[in-house]
Short mmCIF file of C-alpha atoms in Angstrom, two decimals:
data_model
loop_
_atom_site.label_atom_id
_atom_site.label_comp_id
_atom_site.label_asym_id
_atom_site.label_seq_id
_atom_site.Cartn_x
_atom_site.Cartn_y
_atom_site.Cartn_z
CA UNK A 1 -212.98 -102.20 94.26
CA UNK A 2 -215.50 -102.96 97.09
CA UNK A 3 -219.11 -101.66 97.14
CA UNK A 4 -218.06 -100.06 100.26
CA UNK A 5 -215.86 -97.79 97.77
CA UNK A 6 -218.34 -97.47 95.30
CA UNK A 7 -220.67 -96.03 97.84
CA UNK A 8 -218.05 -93.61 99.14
CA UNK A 9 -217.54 -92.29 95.69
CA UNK A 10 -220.61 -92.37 94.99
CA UNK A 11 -221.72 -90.32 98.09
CA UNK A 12 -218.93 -87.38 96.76
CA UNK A 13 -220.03 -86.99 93.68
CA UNK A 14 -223.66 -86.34 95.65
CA UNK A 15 -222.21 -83.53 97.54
CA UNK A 16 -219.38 -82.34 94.84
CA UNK A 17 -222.81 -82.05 92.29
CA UNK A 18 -224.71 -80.73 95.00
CA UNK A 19 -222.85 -77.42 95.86
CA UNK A 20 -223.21 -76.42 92.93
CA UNK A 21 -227.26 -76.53 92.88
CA UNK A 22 -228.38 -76.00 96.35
CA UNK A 23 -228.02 -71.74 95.82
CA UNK A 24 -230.55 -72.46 93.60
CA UNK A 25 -233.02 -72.75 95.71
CA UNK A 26 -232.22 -70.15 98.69
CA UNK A 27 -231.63 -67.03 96.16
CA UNK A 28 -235.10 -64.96 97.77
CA UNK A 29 -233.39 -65.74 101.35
CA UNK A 30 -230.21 -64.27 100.35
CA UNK A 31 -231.71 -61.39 98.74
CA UNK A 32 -234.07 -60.68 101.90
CA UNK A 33 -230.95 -61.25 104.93
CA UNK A 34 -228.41 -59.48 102.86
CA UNK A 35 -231.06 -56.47 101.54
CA UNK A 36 -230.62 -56.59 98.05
CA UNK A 37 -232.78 -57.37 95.10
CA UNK A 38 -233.76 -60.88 93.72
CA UNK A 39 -231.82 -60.52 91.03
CA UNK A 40 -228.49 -59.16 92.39
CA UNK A 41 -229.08 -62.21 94.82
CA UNK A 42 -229.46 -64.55 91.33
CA UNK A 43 -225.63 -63.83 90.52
CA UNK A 44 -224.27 -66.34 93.19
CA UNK A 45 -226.03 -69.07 91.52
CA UNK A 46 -224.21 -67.60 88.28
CA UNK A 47 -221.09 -67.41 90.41
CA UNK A 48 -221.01 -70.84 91.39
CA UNK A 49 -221.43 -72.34 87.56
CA UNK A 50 -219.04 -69.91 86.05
CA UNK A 51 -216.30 -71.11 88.44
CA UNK A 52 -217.54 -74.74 88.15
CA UNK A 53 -217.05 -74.14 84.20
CA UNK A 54 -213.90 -72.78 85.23
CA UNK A 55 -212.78 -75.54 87.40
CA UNK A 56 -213.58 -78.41 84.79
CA UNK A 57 -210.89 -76.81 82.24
CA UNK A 58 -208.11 -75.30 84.98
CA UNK A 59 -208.13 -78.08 87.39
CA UNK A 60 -209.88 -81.53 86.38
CA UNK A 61 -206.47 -82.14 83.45
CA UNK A 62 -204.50 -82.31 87.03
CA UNK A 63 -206.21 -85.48 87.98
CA UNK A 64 -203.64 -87.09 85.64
CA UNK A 65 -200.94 -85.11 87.27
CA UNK A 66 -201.61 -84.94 91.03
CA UNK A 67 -202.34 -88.92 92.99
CA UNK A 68 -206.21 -89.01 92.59
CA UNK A 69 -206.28 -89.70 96.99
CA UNK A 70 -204.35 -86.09 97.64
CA UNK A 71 -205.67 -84.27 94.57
CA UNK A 72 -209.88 -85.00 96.22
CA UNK A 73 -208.69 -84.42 99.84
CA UNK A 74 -207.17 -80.86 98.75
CA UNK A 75 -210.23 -79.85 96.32
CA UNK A 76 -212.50 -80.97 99.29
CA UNK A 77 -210.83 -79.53 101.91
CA UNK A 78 -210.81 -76.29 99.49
CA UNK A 79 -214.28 -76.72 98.85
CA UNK A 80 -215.18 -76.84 102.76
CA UNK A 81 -213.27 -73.55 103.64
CA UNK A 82 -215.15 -71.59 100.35
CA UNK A 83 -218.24 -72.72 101.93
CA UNK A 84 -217.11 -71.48 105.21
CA UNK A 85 -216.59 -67.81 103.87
CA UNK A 86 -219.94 -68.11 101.68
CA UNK A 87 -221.60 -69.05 104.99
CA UNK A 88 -220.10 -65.76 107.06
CA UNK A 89 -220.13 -63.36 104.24
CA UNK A 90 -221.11 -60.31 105.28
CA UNK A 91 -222.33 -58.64 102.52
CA UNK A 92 -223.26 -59.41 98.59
CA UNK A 93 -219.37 -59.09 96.98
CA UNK A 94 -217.94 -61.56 99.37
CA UNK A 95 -220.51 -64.30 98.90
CA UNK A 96 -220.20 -63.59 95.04
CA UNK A 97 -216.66 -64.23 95.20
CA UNK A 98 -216.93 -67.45 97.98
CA UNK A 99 -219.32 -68.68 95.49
CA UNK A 100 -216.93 -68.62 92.78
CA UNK A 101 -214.45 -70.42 94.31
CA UNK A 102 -217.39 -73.04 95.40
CA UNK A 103 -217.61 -73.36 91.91
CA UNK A 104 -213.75 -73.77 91.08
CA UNK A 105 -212.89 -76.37 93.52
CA UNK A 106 -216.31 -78.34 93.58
CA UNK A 107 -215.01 -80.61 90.78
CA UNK A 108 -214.43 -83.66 92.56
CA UNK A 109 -217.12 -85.94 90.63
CA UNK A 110 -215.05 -85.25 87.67
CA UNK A 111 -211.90 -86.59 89.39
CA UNK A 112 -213.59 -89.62 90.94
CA UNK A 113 -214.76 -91.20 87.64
CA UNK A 114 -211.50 -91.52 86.21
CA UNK A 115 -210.15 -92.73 89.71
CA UNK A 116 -213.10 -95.66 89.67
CA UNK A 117 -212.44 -96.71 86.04
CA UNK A 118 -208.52 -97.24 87.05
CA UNK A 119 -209.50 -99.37 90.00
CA UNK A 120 -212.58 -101.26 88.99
CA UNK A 121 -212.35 -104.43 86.61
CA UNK A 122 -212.81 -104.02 83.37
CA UNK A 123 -215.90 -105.98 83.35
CA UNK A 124 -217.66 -103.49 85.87
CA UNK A 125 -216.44 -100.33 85.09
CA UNK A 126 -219.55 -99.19 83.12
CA UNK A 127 -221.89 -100.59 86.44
CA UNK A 128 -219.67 -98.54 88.68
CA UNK A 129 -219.86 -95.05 86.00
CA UNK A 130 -223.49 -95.89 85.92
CA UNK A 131 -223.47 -95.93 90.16
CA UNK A 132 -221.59 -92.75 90.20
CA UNK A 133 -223.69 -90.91 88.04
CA UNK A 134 -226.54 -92.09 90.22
CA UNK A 135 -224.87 -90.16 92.89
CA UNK A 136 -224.27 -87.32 91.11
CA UNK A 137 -227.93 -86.91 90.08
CA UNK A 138 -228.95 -87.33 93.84
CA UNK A 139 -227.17 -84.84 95.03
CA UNK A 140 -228.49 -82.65 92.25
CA UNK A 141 -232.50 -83.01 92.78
CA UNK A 142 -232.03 -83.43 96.84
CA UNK A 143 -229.65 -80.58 97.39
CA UNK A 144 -232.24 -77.91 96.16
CA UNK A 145 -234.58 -79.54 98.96
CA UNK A 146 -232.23 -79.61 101.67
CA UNK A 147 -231.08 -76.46 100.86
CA UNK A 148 -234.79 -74.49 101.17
CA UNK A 149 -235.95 -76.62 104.02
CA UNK A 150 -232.81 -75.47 105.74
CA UNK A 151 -232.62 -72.72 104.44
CA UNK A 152 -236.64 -71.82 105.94
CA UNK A 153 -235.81 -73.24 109.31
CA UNK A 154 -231.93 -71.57 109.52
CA UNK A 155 -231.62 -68.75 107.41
CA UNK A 156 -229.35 -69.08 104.22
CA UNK A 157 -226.40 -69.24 105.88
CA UNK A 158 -227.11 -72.42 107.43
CA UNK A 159 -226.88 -74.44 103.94
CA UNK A 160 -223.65 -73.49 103.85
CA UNK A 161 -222.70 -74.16 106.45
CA UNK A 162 -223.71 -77.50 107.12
CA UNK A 163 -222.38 -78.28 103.51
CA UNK A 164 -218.76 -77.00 104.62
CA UNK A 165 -218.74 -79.59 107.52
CA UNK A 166 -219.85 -82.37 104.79
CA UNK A 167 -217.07 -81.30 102.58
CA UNK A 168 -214.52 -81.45 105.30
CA UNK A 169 -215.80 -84.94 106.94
CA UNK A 170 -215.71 -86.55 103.11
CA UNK A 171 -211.92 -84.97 102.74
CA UNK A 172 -210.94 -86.69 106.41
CA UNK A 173 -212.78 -89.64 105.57
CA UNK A 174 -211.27 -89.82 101.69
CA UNK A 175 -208.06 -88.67 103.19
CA UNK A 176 -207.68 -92.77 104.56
CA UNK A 177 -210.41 -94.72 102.84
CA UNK A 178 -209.11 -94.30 99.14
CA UNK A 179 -206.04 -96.32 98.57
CA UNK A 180 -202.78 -94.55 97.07
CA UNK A 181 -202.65 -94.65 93.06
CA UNK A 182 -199.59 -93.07 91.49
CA UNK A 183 -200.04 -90.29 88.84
CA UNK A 184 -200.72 -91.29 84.94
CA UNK A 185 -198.24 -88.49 83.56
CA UNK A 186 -195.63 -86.32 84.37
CA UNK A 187 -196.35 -83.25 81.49
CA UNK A 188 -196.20 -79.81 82.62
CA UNK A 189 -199.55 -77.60 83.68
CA UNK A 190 -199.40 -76.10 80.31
CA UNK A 191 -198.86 -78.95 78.90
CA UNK A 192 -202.20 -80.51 80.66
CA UNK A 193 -204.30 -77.69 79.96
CA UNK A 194 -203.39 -77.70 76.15
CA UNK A 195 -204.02 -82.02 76.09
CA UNK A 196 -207.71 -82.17 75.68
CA UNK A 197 -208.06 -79.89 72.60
CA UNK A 198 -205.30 -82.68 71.09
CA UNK A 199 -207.04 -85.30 72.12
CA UNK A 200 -210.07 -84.38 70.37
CA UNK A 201 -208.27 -83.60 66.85
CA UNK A 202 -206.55 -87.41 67.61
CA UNK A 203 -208.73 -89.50 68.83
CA UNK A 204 -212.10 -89.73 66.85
CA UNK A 205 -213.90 -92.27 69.52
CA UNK A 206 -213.86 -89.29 72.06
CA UNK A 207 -214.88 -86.77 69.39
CA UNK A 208 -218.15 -89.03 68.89
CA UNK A 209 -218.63 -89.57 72.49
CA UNK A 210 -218.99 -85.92 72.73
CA UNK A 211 -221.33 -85.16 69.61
CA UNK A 212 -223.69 -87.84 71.12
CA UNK A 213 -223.37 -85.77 74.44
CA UNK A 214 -223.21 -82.37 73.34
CA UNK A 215 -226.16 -83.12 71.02
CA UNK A 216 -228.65 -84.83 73.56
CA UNK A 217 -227.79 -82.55 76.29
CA UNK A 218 -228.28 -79.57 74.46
CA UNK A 219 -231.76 -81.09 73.83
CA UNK A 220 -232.10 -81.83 77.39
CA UNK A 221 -231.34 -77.96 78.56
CA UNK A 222 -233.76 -76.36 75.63
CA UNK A 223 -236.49 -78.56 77.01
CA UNK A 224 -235.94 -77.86 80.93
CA UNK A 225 -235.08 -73.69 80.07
CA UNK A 226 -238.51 -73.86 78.42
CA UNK A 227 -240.66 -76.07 80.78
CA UNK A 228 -241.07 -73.39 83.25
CA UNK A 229 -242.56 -71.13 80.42
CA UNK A 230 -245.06 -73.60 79.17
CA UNK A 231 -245.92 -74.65 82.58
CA UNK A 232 -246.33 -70.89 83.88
CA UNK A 233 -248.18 -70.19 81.02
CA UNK A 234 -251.28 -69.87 79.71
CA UNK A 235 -251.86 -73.37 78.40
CA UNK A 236 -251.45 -74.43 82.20
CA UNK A 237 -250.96 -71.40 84.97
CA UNK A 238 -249.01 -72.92 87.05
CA UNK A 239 -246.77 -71.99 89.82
CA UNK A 240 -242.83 -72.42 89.65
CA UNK A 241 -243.19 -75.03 92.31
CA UNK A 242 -244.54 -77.14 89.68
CA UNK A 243 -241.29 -77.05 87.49
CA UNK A 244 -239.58 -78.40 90.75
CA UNK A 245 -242.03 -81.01 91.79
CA UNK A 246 -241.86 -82.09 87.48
CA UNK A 247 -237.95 -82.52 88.57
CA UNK A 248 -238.32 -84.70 90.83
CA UNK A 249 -239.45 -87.33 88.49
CA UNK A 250 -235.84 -87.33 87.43
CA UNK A 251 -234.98 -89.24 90.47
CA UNK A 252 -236.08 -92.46 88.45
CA UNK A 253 -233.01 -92.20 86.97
CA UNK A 254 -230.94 -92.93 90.14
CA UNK A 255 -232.37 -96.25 89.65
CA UNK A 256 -231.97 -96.74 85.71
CA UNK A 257 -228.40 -95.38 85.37
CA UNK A 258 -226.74 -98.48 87.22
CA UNK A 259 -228.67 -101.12 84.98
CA UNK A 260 -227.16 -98.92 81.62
CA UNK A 261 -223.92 -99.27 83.16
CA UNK A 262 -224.19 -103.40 83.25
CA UNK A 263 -225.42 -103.13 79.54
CA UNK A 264 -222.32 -101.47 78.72
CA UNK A 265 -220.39 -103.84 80.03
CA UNK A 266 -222.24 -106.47 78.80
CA UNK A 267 -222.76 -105.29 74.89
CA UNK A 268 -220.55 -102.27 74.26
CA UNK A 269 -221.56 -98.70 74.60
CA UNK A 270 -223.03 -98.54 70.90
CA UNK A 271 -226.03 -100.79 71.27
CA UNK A 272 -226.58 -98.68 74.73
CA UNK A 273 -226.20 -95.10 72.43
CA UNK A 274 -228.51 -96.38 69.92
CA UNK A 275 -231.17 -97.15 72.25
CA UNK A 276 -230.64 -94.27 74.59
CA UNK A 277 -230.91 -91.57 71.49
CA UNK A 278 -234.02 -93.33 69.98
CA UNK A 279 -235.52 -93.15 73.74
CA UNK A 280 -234.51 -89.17 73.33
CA UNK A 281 -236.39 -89.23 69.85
CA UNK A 282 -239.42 -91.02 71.65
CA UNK A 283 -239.58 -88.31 74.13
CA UNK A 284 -239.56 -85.53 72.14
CA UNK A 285 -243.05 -86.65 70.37
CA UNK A 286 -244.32 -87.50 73.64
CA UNK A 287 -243.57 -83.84 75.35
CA UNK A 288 -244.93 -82.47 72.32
CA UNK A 289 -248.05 -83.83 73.52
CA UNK A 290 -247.97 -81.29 76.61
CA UNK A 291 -248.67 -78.33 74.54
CA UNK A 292 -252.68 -79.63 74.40
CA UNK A 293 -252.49 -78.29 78.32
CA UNK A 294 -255.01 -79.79 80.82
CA UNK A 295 -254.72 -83.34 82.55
CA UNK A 296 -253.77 -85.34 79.24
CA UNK A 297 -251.06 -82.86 78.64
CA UNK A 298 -249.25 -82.68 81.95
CA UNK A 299 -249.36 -86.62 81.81
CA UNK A 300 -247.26 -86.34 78.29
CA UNK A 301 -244.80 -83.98 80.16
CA UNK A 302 -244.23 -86.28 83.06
CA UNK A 303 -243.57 -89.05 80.76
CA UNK A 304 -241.60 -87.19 78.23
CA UNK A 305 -239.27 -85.56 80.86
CA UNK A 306 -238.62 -88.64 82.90
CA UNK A 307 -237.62 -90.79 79.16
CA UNK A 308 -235.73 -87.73 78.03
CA UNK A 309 -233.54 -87.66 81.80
CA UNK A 310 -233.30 -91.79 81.70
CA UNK A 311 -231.65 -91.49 77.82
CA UNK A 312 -229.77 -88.64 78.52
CA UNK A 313 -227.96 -90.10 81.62
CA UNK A 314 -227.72 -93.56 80.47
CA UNK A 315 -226.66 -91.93 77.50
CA UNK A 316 -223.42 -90.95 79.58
CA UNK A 317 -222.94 -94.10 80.97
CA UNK A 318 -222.12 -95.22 77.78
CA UNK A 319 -220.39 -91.94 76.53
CA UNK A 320 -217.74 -91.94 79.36
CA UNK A 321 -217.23 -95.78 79.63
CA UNK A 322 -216.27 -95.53 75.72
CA UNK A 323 -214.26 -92.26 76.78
CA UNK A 324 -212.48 -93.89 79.50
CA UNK A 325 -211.17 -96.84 77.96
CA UNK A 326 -209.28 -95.11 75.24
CA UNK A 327 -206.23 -93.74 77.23
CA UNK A 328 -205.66 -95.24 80.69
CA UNK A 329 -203.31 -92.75 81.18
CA UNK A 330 -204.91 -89.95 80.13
CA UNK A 331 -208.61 -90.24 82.07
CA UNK A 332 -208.64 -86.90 83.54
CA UNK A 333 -207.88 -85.01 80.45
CA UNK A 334 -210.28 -87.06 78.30
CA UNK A 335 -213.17 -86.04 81.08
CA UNK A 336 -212.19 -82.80 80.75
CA UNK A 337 -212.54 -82.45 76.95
CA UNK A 338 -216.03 -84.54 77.12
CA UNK A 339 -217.72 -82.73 79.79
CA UNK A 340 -216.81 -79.27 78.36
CA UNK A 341 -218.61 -80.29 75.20
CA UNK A 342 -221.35 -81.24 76.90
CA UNK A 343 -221.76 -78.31 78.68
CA UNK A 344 -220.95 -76.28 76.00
CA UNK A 345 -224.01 -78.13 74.07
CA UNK A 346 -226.12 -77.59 76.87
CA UNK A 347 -225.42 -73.96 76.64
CA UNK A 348 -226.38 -73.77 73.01
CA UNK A 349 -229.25 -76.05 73.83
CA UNK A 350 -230.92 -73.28 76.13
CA UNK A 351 -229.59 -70.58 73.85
CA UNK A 352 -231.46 -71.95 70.99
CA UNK A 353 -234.74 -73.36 73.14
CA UNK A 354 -235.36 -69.85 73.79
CA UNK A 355 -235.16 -68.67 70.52
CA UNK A 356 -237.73 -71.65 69.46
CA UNK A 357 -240.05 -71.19 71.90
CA UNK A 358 -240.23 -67.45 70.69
CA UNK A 359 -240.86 -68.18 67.17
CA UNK A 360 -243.59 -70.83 67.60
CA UNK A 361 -243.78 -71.73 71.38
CA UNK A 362 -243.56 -75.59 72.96
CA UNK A 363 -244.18 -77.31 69.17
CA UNK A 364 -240.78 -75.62 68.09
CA UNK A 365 -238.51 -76.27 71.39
CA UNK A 366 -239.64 -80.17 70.87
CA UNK A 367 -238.95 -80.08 66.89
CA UNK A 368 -235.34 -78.66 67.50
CA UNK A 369 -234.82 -81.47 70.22
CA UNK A 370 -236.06 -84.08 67.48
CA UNK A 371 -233.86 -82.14 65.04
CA UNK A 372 -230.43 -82.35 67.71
CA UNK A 373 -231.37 -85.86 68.19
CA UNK A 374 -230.85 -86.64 64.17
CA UNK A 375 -227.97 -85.33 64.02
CA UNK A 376 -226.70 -87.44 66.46
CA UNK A 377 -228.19 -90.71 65.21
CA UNK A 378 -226.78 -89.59 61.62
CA UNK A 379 -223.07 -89.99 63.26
CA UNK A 380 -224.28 -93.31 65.26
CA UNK A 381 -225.89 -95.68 62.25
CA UNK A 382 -223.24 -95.70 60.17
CA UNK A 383 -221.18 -97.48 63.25
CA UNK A 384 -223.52 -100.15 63.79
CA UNK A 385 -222.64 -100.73 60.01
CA UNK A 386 -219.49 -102.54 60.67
CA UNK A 387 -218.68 -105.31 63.15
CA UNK A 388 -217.36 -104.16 66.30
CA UNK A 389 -216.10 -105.41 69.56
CA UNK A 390 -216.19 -103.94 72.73
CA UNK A 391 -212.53 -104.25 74.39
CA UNK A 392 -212.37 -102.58 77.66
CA UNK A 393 -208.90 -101.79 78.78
CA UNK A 394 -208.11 -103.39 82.16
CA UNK A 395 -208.04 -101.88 85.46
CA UNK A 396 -205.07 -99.80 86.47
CA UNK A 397 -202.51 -101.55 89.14
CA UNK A 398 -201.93 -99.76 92.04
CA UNK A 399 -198.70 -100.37 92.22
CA UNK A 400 -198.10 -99.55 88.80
CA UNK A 401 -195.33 -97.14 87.83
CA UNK A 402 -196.12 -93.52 86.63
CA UNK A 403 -195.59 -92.63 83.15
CA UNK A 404 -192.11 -90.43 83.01
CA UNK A 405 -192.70 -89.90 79.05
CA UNK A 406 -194.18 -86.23 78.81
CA UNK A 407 -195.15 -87.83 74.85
CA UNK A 408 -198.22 -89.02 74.65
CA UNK A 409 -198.41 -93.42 75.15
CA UNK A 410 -199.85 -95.20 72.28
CA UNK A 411 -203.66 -95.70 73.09
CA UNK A 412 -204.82 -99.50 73.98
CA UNK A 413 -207.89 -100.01 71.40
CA UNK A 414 -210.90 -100.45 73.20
CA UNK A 415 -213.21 -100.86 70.11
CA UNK A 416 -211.70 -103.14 67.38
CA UNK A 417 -211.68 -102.07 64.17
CA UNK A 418 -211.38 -98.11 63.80
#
């Protein structure tokens, strides 16, 4: 696959990710142009992630069903008219319900990564994860600035808007640039929807990759659900626009991912999960560090946030380029049982970030993270235990023919020695 490609994929995942954020930042001009209150206007953002959740387990198994080239062109082109309606809505209920469908077909990163690891060689499919996941996280932290400035200058229509005609020119443009892969399996929709529950009771390599991801990224969401408290707080009283401008840091990671992703490929994912967790642990002392407020403190939470985002992500890298070499034929399920643990960690993360910052405030939130990181290293040691090899499986022919089997193939072992 040429960088060319890579670029191109990359660049959709920016805008797939970004969709989903950008509301995020325009909620006060919705609420003022459509004459409702803040928090009426807040349920577009929760729109948008409910059908996004939605979209992960309904759609994303289909990548193994539908050719990767006409399954993105459709979900974009989907995506492009939902924005369209958001865009003209005229009142609250019809955004609410554009947004939701946003949210449903906005799922395209998850459909690109398993395209990329089926085209890429084996020896540069955790560089090319890492490169996606840099675009990803781009169009995460820049689509809540393009979205205000717009948004300021426009109205909050216009972010819409001008996202719709980005959806639609990646769909023409993906519609002849990506080159024609045949489908991995022939099961029924049931039958893909019910897949990634049985991959997780069979295959105990994905199970892992998802305890290491649920784990750190439920660490992750307690810290970032909590940030704004600490920072808006007394310790600090500061302004919300501090808890963005803290996010930005993140960008670093755009940079860091990539270089994971050629340490994957070069020693295995486990070396790269061992040092990515123990990064985690070393960030959780450091942000404890912020609770002293003042200068000192806001230096430990710049620190500690940007090592927590770098481990987290790189973290992934090494989590889906484990993930994706255990069933070529079954990518798109296998994504869709590992990101809906990790979101479903994340979840509990900020569920139970809340709940320790209430009993004793920014010391507890970074103890639980600490705690959440344990666990996961408990699972990891005992791997490094045993000699292990790091088989990736090779890159999928184009011309190869689809599976006709609805049974399951026996998986090629990426990691010697189960």
């Amino acid at each position: 696959m040429s960088r060319r490609m890579v670029l191109l994929l990359a660049i959709t995942c920016a805008v797939a990710v970004g969709n989903i954020y950008f509301p995020q930042a325009i909620g006060p001009l919705v609420a003022d142009g459509l004459h409702v209150s803040a928090g009426s206007a807040a349920v577009v953002v929760t729109a948008t992630q409910v059908g996004y959740t939605a979209g992960i387990v309904l759609l994303v198994p289909l990548g193994d069903r539908i050719p990767h080239r006409t399954f993105l062109v459709v979900l974009l082109g989907l995506t492009g008219l939902a924005l369209l309606a958001a865009g003209c809505a005229p009142a609250l209920p019809p955004l609410v319900a554009a947004s939701a469908l946003v949210g449903l077909t906005t799922v395209a990163a998850q459909i690109v990564g398993p395209l990329a690891a089926g085209l890429v060689a084996a020896d540069r499919r955790g560089a090319v994860i890492g490169t996606l996941l840099s675009g990803s996280t781009g169009g995460m932290l820049l689509a809540r600035t393009f979205s205000g400035t717009l948004g300021e200058w426009l109205g909050w229509r216009a972010p819409y808007l001008v996202a719709a005609v980005l959806a639609l020119l990646l769909a023409t443009v993906l519609a002849f640039a990506v080159p024609a892969t045949p489908p991995a399996s022939r099961q029924s929709y049931p039958a893909l929807l019910a897949e990634p529950l049985r991959l997780l009771r069979t295959e105990p390599e994905l199970r892992r990759s998802c305890w290491y991801q649920a784990t750190v990224f439920a660490g992750f969401s307690a810290v970032w659900t909590c940030l704004a408290l600490l920072l808006t707080g007394p310790a600090y009283g500061l302004g919300a626009q501090a808890v963005g401008a803290l996010a930005l840091v993140g960008g670093a990671t755009m940079l860091c991912t990539p270089l994971a992703g050629r340490m994957v490929d070069r020693r295995g994912p486990d070396p790269v999960n061992l040092v990515c967790l123990l990064g985690v642990l070393l960030s959780a002392a450091v942000l404890a560090l912020g609770a002293l407020g003042g200068t000192p403190g806001l230096a430990a939470l710049t620190i500690g946030t940007l090592l927590l985002d770098v481990a987290m992500q790189s973290g992934m890298v090494a989590n889906q380029a484990r993930v994706y070499a255990l069933r070529p034929d079954a990518r798109a399920r296998l994504n869709t049982a590992y990101m809906t643990c990790a979101y479903l960690g994340g979840s509990a993360g900020s569920w139970l970030g809340v709940r320790a910052w209430g009993r004793t405030g920014w010391w507890g939130v970074c103890a639980l993270v600490a705690l959440l990181t344990v666990l996961a290293l408990v699972r990891h040691l005992p791997t490094l235990r045993r000699p292990r090899r790091w088989l990736s499986v090779p890159a999928q022919a184009p011309a190869q023919a689809p599976c006709r089997d609805p049974a399951p193939t026996p998986p090629d072992p990426p990691l010697a020695a189960r």
